[in-house]
Coordinates of C-alpha atoms in Angstrom, one line a residue:
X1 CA 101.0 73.4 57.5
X2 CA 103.1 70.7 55.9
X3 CA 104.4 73.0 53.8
X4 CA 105.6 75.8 55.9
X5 CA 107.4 72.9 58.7
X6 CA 109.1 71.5 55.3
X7 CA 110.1 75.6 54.5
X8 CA 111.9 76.1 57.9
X9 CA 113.7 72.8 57.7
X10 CA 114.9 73.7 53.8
X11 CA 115.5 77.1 54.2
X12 CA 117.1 76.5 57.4
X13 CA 114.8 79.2 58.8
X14 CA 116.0 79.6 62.7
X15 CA 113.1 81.3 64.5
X16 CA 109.4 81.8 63.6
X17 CA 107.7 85.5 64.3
X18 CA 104.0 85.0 65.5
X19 CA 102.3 88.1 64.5
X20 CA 98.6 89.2 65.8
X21 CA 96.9 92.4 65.5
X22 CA 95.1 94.2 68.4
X23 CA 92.1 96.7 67.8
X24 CA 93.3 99.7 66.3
X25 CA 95.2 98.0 63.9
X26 CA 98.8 97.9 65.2
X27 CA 100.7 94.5 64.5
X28 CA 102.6 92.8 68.1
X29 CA 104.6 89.4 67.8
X30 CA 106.1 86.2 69.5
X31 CA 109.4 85.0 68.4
X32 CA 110.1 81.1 68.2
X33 CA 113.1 79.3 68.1
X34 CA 112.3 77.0 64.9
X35 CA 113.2 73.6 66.3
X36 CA 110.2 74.5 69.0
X37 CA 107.5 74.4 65.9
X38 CA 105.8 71.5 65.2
X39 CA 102.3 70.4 63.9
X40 CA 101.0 71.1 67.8
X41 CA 102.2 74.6 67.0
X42 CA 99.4 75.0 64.2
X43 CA 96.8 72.9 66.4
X44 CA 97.4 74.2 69.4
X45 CA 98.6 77.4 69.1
X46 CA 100.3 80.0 71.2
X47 CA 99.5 81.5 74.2
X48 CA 99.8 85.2 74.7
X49 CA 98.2 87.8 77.2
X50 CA 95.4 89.6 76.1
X51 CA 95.2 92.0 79.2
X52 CA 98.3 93.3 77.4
X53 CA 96.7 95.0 74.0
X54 CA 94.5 97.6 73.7
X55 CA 90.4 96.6 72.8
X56 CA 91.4 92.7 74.5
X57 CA 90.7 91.1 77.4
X58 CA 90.8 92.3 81.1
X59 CA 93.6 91.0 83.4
X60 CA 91.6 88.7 85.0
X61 CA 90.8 86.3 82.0
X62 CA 93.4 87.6 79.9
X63 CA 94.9 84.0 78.6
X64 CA 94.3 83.9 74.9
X65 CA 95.7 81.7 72.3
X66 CA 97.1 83.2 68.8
X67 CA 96.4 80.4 65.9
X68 CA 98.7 80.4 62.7
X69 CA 97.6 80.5 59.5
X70 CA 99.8 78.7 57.3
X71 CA 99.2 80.5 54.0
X72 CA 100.1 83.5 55.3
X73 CA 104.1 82.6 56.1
X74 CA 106.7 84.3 54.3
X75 CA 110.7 85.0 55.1
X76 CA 111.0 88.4 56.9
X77 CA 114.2 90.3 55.0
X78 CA 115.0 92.6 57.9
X79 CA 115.8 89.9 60.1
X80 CA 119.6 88.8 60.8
X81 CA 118.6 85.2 61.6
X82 CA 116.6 84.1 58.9
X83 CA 112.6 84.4 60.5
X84 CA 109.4 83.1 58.9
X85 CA 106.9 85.7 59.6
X86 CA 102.7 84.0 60.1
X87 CA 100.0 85.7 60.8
X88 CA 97.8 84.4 63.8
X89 CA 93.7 84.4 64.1
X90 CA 92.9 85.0 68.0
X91 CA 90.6 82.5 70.0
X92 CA 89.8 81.8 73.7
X93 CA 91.8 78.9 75.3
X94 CA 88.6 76.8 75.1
X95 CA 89.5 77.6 70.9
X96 CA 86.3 79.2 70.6
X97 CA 86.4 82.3 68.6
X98 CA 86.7 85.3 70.3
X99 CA 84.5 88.0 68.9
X100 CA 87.0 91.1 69.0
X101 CA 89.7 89.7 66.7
X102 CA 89.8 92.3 63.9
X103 CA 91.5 89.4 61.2
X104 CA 88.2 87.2 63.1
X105 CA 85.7 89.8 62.0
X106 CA 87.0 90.2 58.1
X107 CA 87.0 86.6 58.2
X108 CA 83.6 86.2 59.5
X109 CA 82.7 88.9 56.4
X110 CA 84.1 86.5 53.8
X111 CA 81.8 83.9 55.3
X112 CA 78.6 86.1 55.5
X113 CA 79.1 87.1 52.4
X114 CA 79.3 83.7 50.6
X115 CA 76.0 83.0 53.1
X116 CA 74.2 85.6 51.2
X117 CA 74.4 84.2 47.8
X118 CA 74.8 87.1 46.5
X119 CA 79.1 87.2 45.6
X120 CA 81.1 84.0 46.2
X121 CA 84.0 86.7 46.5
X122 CA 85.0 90.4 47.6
X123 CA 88.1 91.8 46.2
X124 CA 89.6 95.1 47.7
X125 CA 92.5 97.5 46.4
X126 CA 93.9 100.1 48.8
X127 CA 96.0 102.9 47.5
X128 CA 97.7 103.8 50.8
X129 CA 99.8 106.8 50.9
X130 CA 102.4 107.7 53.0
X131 CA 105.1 110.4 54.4
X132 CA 109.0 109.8 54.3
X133 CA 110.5 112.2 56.9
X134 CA 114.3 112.6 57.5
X135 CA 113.8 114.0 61.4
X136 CA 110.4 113.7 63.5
X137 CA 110.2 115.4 67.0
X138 CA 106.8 115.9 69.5
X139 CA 106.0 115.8 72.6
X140 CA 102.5 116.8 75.1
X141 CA 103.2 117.7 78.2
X142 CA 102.4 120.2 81.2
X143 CA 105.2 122.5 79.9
X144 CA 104.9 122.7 76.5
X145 CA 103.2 120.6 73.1
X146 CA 105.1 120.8 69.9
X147 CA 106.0 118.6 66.7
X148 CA 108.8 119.0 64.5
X149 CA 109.3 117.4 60.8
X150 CA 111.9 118.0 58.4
X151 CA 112.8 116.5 55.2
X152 CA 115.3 117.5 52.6
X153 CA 113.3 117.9 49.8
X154 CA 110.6 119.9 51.5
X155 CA 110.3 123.4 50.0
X156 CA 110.1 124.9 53.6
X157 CA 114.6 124.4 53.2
X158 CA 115.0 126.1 50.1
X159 CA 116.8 128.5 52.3
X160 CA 118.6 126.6 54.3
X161 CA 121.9 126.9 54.6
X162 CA 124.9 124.9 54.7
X163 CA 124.8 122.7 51.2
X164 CA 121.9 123.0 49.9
X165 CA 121.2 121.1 46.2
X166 CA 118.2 123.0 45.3
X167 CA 115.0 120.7 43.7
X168 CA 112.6 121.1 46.6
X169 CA 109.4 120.0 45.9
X170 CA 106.8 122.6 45.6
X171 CA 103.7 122.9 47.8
X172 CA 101.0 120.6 45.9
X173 CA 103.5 120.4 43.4
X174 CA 104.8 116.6 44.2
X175 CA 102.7 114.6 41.4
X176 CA 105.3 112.7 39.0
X177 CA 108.0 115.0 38.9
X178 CA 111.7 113.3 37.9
X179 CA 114.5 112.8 40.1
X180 CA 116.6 114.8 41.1
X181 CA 113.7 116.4 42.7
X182 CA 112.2 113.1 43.7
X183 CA 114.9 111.8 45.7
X184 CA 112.7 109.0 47.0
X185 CA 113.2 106.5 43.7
X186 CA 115.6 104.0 45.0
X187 CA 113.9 103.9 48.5
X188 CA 110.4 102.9 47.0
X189 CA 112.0 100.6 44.3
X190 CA 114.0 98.9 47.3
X191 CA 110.7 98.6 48.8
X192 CA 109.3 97.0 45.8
X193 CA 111.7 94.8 45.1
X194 CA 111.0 93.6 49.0
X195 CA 107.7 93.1 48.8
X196 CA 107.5 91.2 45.5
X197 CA 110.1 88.8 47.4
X198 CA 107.4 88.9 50.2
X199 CA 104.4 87.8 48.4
X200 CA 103.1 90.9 47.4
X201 CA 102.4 92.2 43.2
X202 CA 103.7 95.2 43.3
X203 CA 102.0 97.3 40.0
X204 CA 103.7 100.9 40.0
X205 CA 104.9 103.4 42.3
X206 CA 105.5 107.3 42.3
X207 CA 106.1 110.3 44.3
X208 CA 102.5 112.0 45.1
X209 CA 101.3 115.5 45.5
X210 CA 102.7 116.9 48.7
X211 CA 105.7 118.3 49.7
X212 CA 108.6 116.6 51.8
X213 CA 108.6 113.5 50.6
X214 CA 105.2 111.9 50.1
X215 CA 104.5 108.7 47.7
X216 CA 102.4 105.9 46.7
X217 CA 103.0 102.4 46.0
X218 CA 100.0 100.2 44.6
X219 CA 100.2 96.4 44.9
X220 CA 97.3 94.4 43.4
X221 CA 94.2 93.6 44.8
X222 CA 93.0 90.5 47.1
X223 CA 89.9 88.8 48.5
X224 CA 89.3 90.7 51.8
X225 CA 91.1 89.2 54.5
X226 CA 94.6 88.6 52.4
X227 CA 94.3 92.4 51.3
X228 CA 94.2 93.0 55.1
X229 CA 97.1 90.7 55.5
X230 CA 98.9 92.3 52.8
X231 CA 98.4 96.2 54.2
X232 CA 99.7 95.4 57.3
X233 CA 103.0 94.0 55.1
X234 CA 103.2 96.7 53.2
X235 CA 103.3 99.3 56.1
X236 CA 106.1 97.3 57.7
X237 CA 108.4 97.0 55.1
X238 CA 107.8 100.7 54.6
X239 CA 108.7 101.5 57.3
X240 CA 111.6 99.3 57.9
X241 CA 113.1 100.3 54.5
X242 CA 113.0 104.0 55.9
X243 CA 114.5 103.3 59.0
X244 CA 117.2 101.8 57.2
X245 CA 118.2 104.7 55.2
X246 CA 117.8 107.4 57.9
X247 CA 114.1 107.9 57.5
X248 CA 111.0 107.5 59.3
X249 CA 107.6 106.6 57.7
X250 CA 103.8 107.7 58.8
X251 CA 100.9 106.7 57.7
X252 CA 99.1 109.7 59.6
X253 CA 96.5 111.1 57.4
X254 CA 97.8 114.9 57.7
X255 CA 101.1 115.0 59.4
X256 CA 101.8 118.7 57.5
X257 CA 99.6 121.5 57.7
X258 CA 98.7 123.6 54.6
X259 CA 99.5 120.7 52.1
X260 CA 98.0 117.3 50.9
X261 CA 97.6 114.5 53.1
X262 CA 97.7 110.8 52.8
X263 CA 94.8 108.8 51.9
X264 CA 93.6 104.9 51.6
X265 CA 91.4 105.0 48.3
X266 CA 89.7 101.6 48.0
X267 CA 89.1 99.8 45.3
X268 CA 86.0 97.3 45.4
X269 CA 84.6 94.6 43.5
X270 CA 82.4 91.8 44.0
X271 CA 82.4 88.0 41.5
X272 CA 80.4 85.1 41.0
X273 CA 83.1 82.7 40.6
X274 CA 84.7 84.0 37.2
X275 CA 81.9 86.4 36.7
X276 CA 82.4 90.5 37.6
X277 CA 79.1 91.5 39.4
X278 CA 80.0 95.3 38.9
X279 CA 79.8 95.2 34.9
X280 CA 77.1 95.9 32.7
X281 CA 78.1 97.6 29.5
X282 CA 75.8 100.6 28.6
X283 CA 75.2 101.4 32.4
X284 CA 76.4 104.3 33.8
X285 CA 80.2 104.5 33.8
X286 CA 79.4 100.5 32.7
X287 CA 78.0 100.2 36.1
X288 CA 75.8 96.9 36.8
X289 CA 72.9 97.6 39.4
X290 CA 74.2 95.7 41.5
X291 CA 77.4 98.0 41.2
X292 CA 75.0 100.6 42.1
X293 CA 73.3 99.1 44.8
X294 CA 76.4 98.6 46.7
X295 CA 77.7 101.8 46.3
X296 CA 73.9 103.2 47.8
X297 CA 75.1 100.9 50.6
X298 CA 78.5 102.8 50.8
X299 CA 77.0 106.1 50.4
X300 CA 73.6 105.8 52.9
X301 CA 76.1 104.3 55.8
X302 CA 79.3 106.8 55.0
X303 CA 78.7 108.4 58.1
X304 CA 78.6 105.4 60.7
X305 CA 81.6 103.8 58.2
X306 CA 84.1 106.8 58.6
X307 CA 84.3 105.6 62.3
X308 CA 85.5 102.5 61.3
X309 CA 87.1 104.0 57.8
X310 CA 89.2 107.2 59.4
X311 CA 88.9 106.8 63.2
X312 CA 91.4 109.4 64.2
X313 CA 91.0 113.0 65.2
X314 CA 93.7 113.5 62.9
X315 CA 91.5 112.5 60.2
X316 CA 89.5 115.0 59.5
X317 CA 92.3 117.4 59.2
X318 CA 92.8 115.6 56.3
X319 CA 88.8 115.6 55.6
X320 CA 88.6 119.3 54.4
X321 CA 88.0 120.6 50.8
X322 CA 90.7 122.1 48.7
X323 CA 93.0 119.2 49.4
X324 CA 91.7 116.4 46.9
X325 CA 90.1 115.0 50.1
X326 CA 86.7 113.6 49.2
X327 CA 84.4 115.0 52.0
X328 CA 81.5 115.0 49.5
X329 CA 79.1 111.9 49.7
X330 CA 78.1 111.4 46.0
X331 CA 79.2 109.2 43.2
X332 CA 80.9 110.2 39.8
X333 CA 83.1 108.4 37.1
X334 CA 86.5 109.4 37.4
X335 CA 86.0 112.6 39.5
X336 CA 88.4 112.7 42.6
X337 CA 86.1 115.4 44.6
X338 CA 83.6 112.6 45.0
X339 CA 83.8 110.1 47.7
X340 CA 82.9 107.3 45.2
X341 CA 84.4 107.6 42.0
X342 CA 83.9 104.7 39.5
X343 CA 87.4 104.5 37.7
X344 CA 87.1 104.7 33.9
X345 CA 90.4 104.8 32.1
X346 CA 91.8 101.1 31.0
X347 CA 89.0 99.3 32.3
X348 CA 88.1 95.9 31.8
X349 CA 84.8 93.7 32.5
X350 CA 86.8 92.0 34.9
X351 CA 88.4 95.1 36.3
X352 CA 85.5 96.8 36.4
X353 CA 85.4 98.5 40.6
X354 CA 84.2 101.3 42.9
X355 CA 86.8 103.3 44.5
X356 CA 85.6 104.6 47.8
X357 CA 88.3 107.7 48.6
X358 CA 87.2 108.8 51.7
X359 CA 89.3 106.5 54.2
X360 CA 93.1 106.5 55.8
X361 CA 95.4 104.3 57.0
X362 CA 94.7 104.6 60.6
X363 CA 91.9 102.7 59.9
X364 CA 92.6 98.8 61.0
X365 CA 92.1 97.4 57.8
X366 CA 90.1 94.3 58.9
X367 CA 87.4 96.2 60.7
X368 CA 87.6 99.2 57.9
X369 CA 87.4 96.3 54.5
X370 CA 84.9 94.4 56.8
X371 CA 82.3 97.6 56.9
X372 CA 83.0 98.5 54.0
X373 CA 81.5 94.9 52.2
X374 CA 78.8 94.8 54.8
X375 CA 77.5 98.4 53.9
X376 CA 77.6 97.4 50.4
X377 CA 75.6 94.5 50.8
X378 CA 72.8 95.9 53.2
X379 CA 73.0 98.3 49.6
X380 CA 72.3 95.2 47.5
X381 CA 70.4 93.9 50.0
X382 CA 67.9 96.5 50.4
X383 CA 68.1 97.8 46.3
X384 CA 69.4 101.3 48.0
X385 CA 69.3 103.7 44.7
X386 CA 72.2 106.2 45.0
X387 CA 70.3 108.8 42.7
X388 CA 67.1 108.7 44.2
X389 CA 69.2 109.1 47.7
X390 CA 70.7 112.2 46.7
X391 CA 74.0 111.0 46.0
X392 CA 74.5 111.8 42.6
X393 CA 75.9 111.1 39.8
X394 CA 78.1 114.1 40.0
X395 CA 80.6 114.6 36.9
X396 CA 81.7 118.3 37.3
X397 CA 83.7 120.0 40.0
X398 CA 82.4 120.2 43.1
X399 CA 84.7 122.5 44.7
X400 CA 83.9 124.9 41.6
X401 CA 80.1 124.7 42.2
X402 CA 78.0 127.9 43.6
X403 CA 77.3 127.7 47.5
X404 CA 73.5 126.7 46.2
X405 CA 74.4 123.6 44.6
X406 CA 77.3 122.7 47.5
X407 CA 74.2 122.8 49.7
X408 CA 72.6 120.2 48.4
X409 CA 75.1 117.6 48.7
X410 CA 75.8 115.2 51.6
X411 CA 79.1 116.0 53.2
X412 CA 81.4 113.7 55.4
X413 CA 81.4 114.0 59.0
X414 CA 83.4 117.0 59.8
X415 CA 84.8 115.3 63.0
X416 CA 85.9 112.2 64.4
X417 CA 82.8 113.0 67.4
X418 CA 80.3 113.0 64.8
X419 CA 81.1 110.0 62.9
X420 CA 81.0 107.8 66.3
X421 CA 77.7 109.4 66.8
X422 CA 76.7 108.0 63.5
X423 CA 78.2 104.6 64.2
X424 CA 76.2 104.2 67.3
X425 CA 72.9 105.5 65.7
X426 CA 73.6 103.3 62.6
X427 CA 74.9 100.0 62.9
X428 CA 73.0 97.5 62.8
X429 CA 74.1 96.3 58.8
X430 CA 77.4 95.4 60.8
X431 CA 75.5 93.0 63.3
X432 CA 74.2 91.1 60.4
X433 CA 75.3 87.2 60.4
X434 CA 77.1 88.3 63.5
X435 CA 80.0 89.2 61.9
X436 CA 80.8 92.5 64.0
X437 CA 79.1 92.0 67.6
X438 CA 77.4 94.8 69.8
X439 CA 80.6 94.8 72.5
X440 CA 83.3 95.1 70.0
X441 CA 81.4 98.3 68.5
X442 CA 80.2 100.0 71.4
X443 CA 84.4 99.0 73.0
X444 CA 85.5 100.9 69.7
X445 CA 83.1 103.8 70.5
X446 CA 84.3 103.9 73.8
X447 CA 88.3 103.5 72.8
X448 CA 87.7 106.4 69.9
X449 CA 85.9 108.4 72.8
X450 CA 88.7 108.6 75.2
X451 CA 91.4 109.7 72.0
X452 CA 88.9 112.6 71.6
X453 CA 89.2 113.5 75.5
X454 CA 93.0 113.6 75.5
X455 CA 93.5 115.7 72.5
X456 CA 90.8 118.1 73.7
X457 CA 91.9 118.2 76.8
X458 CA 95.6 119.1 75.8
X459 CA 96.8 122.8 75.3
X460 CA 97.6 123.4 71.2
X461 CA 100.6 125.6 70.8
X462 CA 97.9 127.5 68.2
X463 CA 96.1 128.5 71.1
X464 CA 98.6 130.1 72.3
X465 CA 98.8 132.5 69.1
X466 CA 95.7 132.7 69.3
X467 CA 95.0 133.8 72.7
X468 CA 97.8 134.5 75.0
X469 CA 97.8 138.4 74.8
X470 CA 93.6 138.7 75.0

């Protein structure tokens, strides 16, 4: 605390941002004038309305309090007056701690797990990909649905007229290729550069598979909750480095049909102080059992964690084979059809990690890192043994398999329904050491639930191809 009051005064910093996170993983924020934060700031925090976000209170007791932490401060860059950014954990005005703040529950993960004695700490890597558009249009209505993207390198313009430089990217064909057909390098290495100023270690970056302007950058991993913190920074100045060059960025799992769509792979690992708890040299893929154990944990509850891990309709258009989308539930080392894949190239004891490729970035990543750790530990926990389960290994193709051998595997949920069918059926690894409570899952249900009803109950422009002249 100390440290961030002596930051504003030497920096000169003018106003502080307050920023909080309601339950489906969308950031909101208070703006401070500087000279109006002091130590009661950090002790008493600042009050906001609750009645106001979606998954909070009811108008009736909707005073909440927003408390800063300190360590997570930094200087926002697309601010004219020069703002200090901190991210706030939400408690009741009485400063108990109220049960359905998402950074709350990851927090309260951390905690169970150094309660178990099994890990003193959980370290998580998202890969989150992401869309760069140059025009976005939609709109639902009672006369007429549509949505409109366009972007310049996307192959569908390759006759469009006017000047037109050529170097569209291909269909599938957007994995490395050099500029001038990736015309995205200076926008992600001004994005770099932005969030290594911000806090973040940024390791690479690249264009990725699908047309019209898709890409990936990686930063390095974090214990839970600052991974969480650090998502939510890296979508923001993703999108705020698009805006500023004419472009718009989603995070939408499958904003283009017919092509690839945007994953979160995660990478997980668990230590004992300095010790990597995933590493046992000789094992399979130099998989510990306790490696394996966790990813049984992962695999048995994939169903009830997709709800958590890809809770939007639009994720399961994603969630469909033939796009590198990893609807099967099995394990394998290096194979990207599997929904666990144990990377093995350039690995170290200490780098030694499960990836788990089914999830998106619609997921809140507080509630979705959260699951994720408490369905690996229930794995541990319980000694859950993927290969007896059924869930592998599996080191060949599995798109190439016969329809036999597709049979046997376990497959994803193929809707958003299903998987909160799951969630409600299966959760009770998440009630452990209260870390997610009863009302916050069976509120999510309920908030996921009436998404389903509005898209189902609004006309699809395909439908009308499909039907209008019967």
């Amino acid at each position: 605390m100390k440290t961030v009051l002596s930051t504003i005064d030497e920096e000169k910093v003018e106003y502080v941002d307050f920023r909080i996170v309601d339950l489906l993983g969308r950031q909101h924020h208070v703006t401070v004038p500087a000279y109006a934060v002091d130590e009661g700031t950090f002790c008493n925090g600042v009050a906001f309305d609750g009645s106001s976000l979606i998954g909070y209170k009811s108008i009736e007791e909707s005073d909440m309090v927003a408390m800063p932490d300190p360590a997570t401060a930094f200087i926002d860059p697309f601010v004219e007056a020069k703002t200090m950014n901190i991210i706030c954990n939400i408690v009741n005005p009485d400063n108990t701690v109220y049960t359905r703040d998402p950074r709350g529950i990851a927090l309260k993960a951390e905690a169970y797990l150094q309660q178990s004695g099994l890990a003193t700490a959980a370290y998580f890597g998202p890969e989150s990909e992401f869309f760069l558009f140059d025009n976005v249009r939609y709109a639902s209505g009672p006369s007429g649905s549509f949505f409109h993207i366009d972007s310049e390198e996307a192959f569908w313009n390759t006759g469009k007229e006017g000047q037109n430089l050529g170097y569209k990217v291909r269909n599938k064909g957007g994995y490395f290729p050099v500029q001038p057909t990736d015309s995205q390098m200076d926008i992600r290495n001004e994005m770099c550069t932005l969030m290594t100023k911000c806090g973040l270690h940024v390791e690479r970056h690249h264009h990725e598979v699908a047309t019209a302007g898709q890409g990936e950058i990686n930063f390095r991993f974090d214990t839970l909750t600052r991974t969480a913190d650090n998502l939510l920074l890296f979508k923001y100045i993703v999108r705020n480095v698009a805006a500023k060059h004419g472009k718009t960025a989603t995070f939408m799992p499958k904003p283009i049909v017919g092509d690839n769509g945007s994953g979160m792979h995660v990478h997980q690992s668990l230590f004992n102080g300095d010790t990597p708890l995933f590493y046992e040299q000789g094992g399979y893929a130099n998989l510990s059992e306790t490696a394996l154990h966790y990813i049984g944990g992962i695999l048995h509850h994939a169903p009830a964690l997709i709800a958590l891990t890809n809770p939007s309709t639009n994720s399961f258009k994603r969630l469909v084979p033939g796009y590198e989308a990893p609807v099967n539930l099995v394990f394998s080392k290096g194979n990207r059809s599997a929904a666990v894949r144990i990377p093995i190239a350039a690995v170290t004891p200490k780098a030694s990690r499960i990836e788990f490729r089914t999830p998106d970035s619609t997921a809140n990543p507080y509630l979705a890192f959260a699951a994720m750790l408490m369905a690996g530990l229930d794995g541990i926990k319980r000694k859950l043994n993927p290969r007896e389960l059924g869930f592998g290994p599996m080191d060949k193709n599995i798109y190439d398999l016969s329809d036999a051998e597709k049979h046997e595997i376990k497959s994803a949920p193929a809707s958003l329904a299903e998987a909160l069918v799951a969630l409600e059926q299966d959760h009770d690894f998440l009630l452990e050491g209260n870390v997610f409570t009863k009302e916050v899952i069976e509120g999510w249900i309920a908030q996921k639930r009436g998404e389903i009803e509005q898209v189902e109950r609004t006309v699809n422009p395909k439908e009308y191809e499909l039907y209008y002249d019967l």
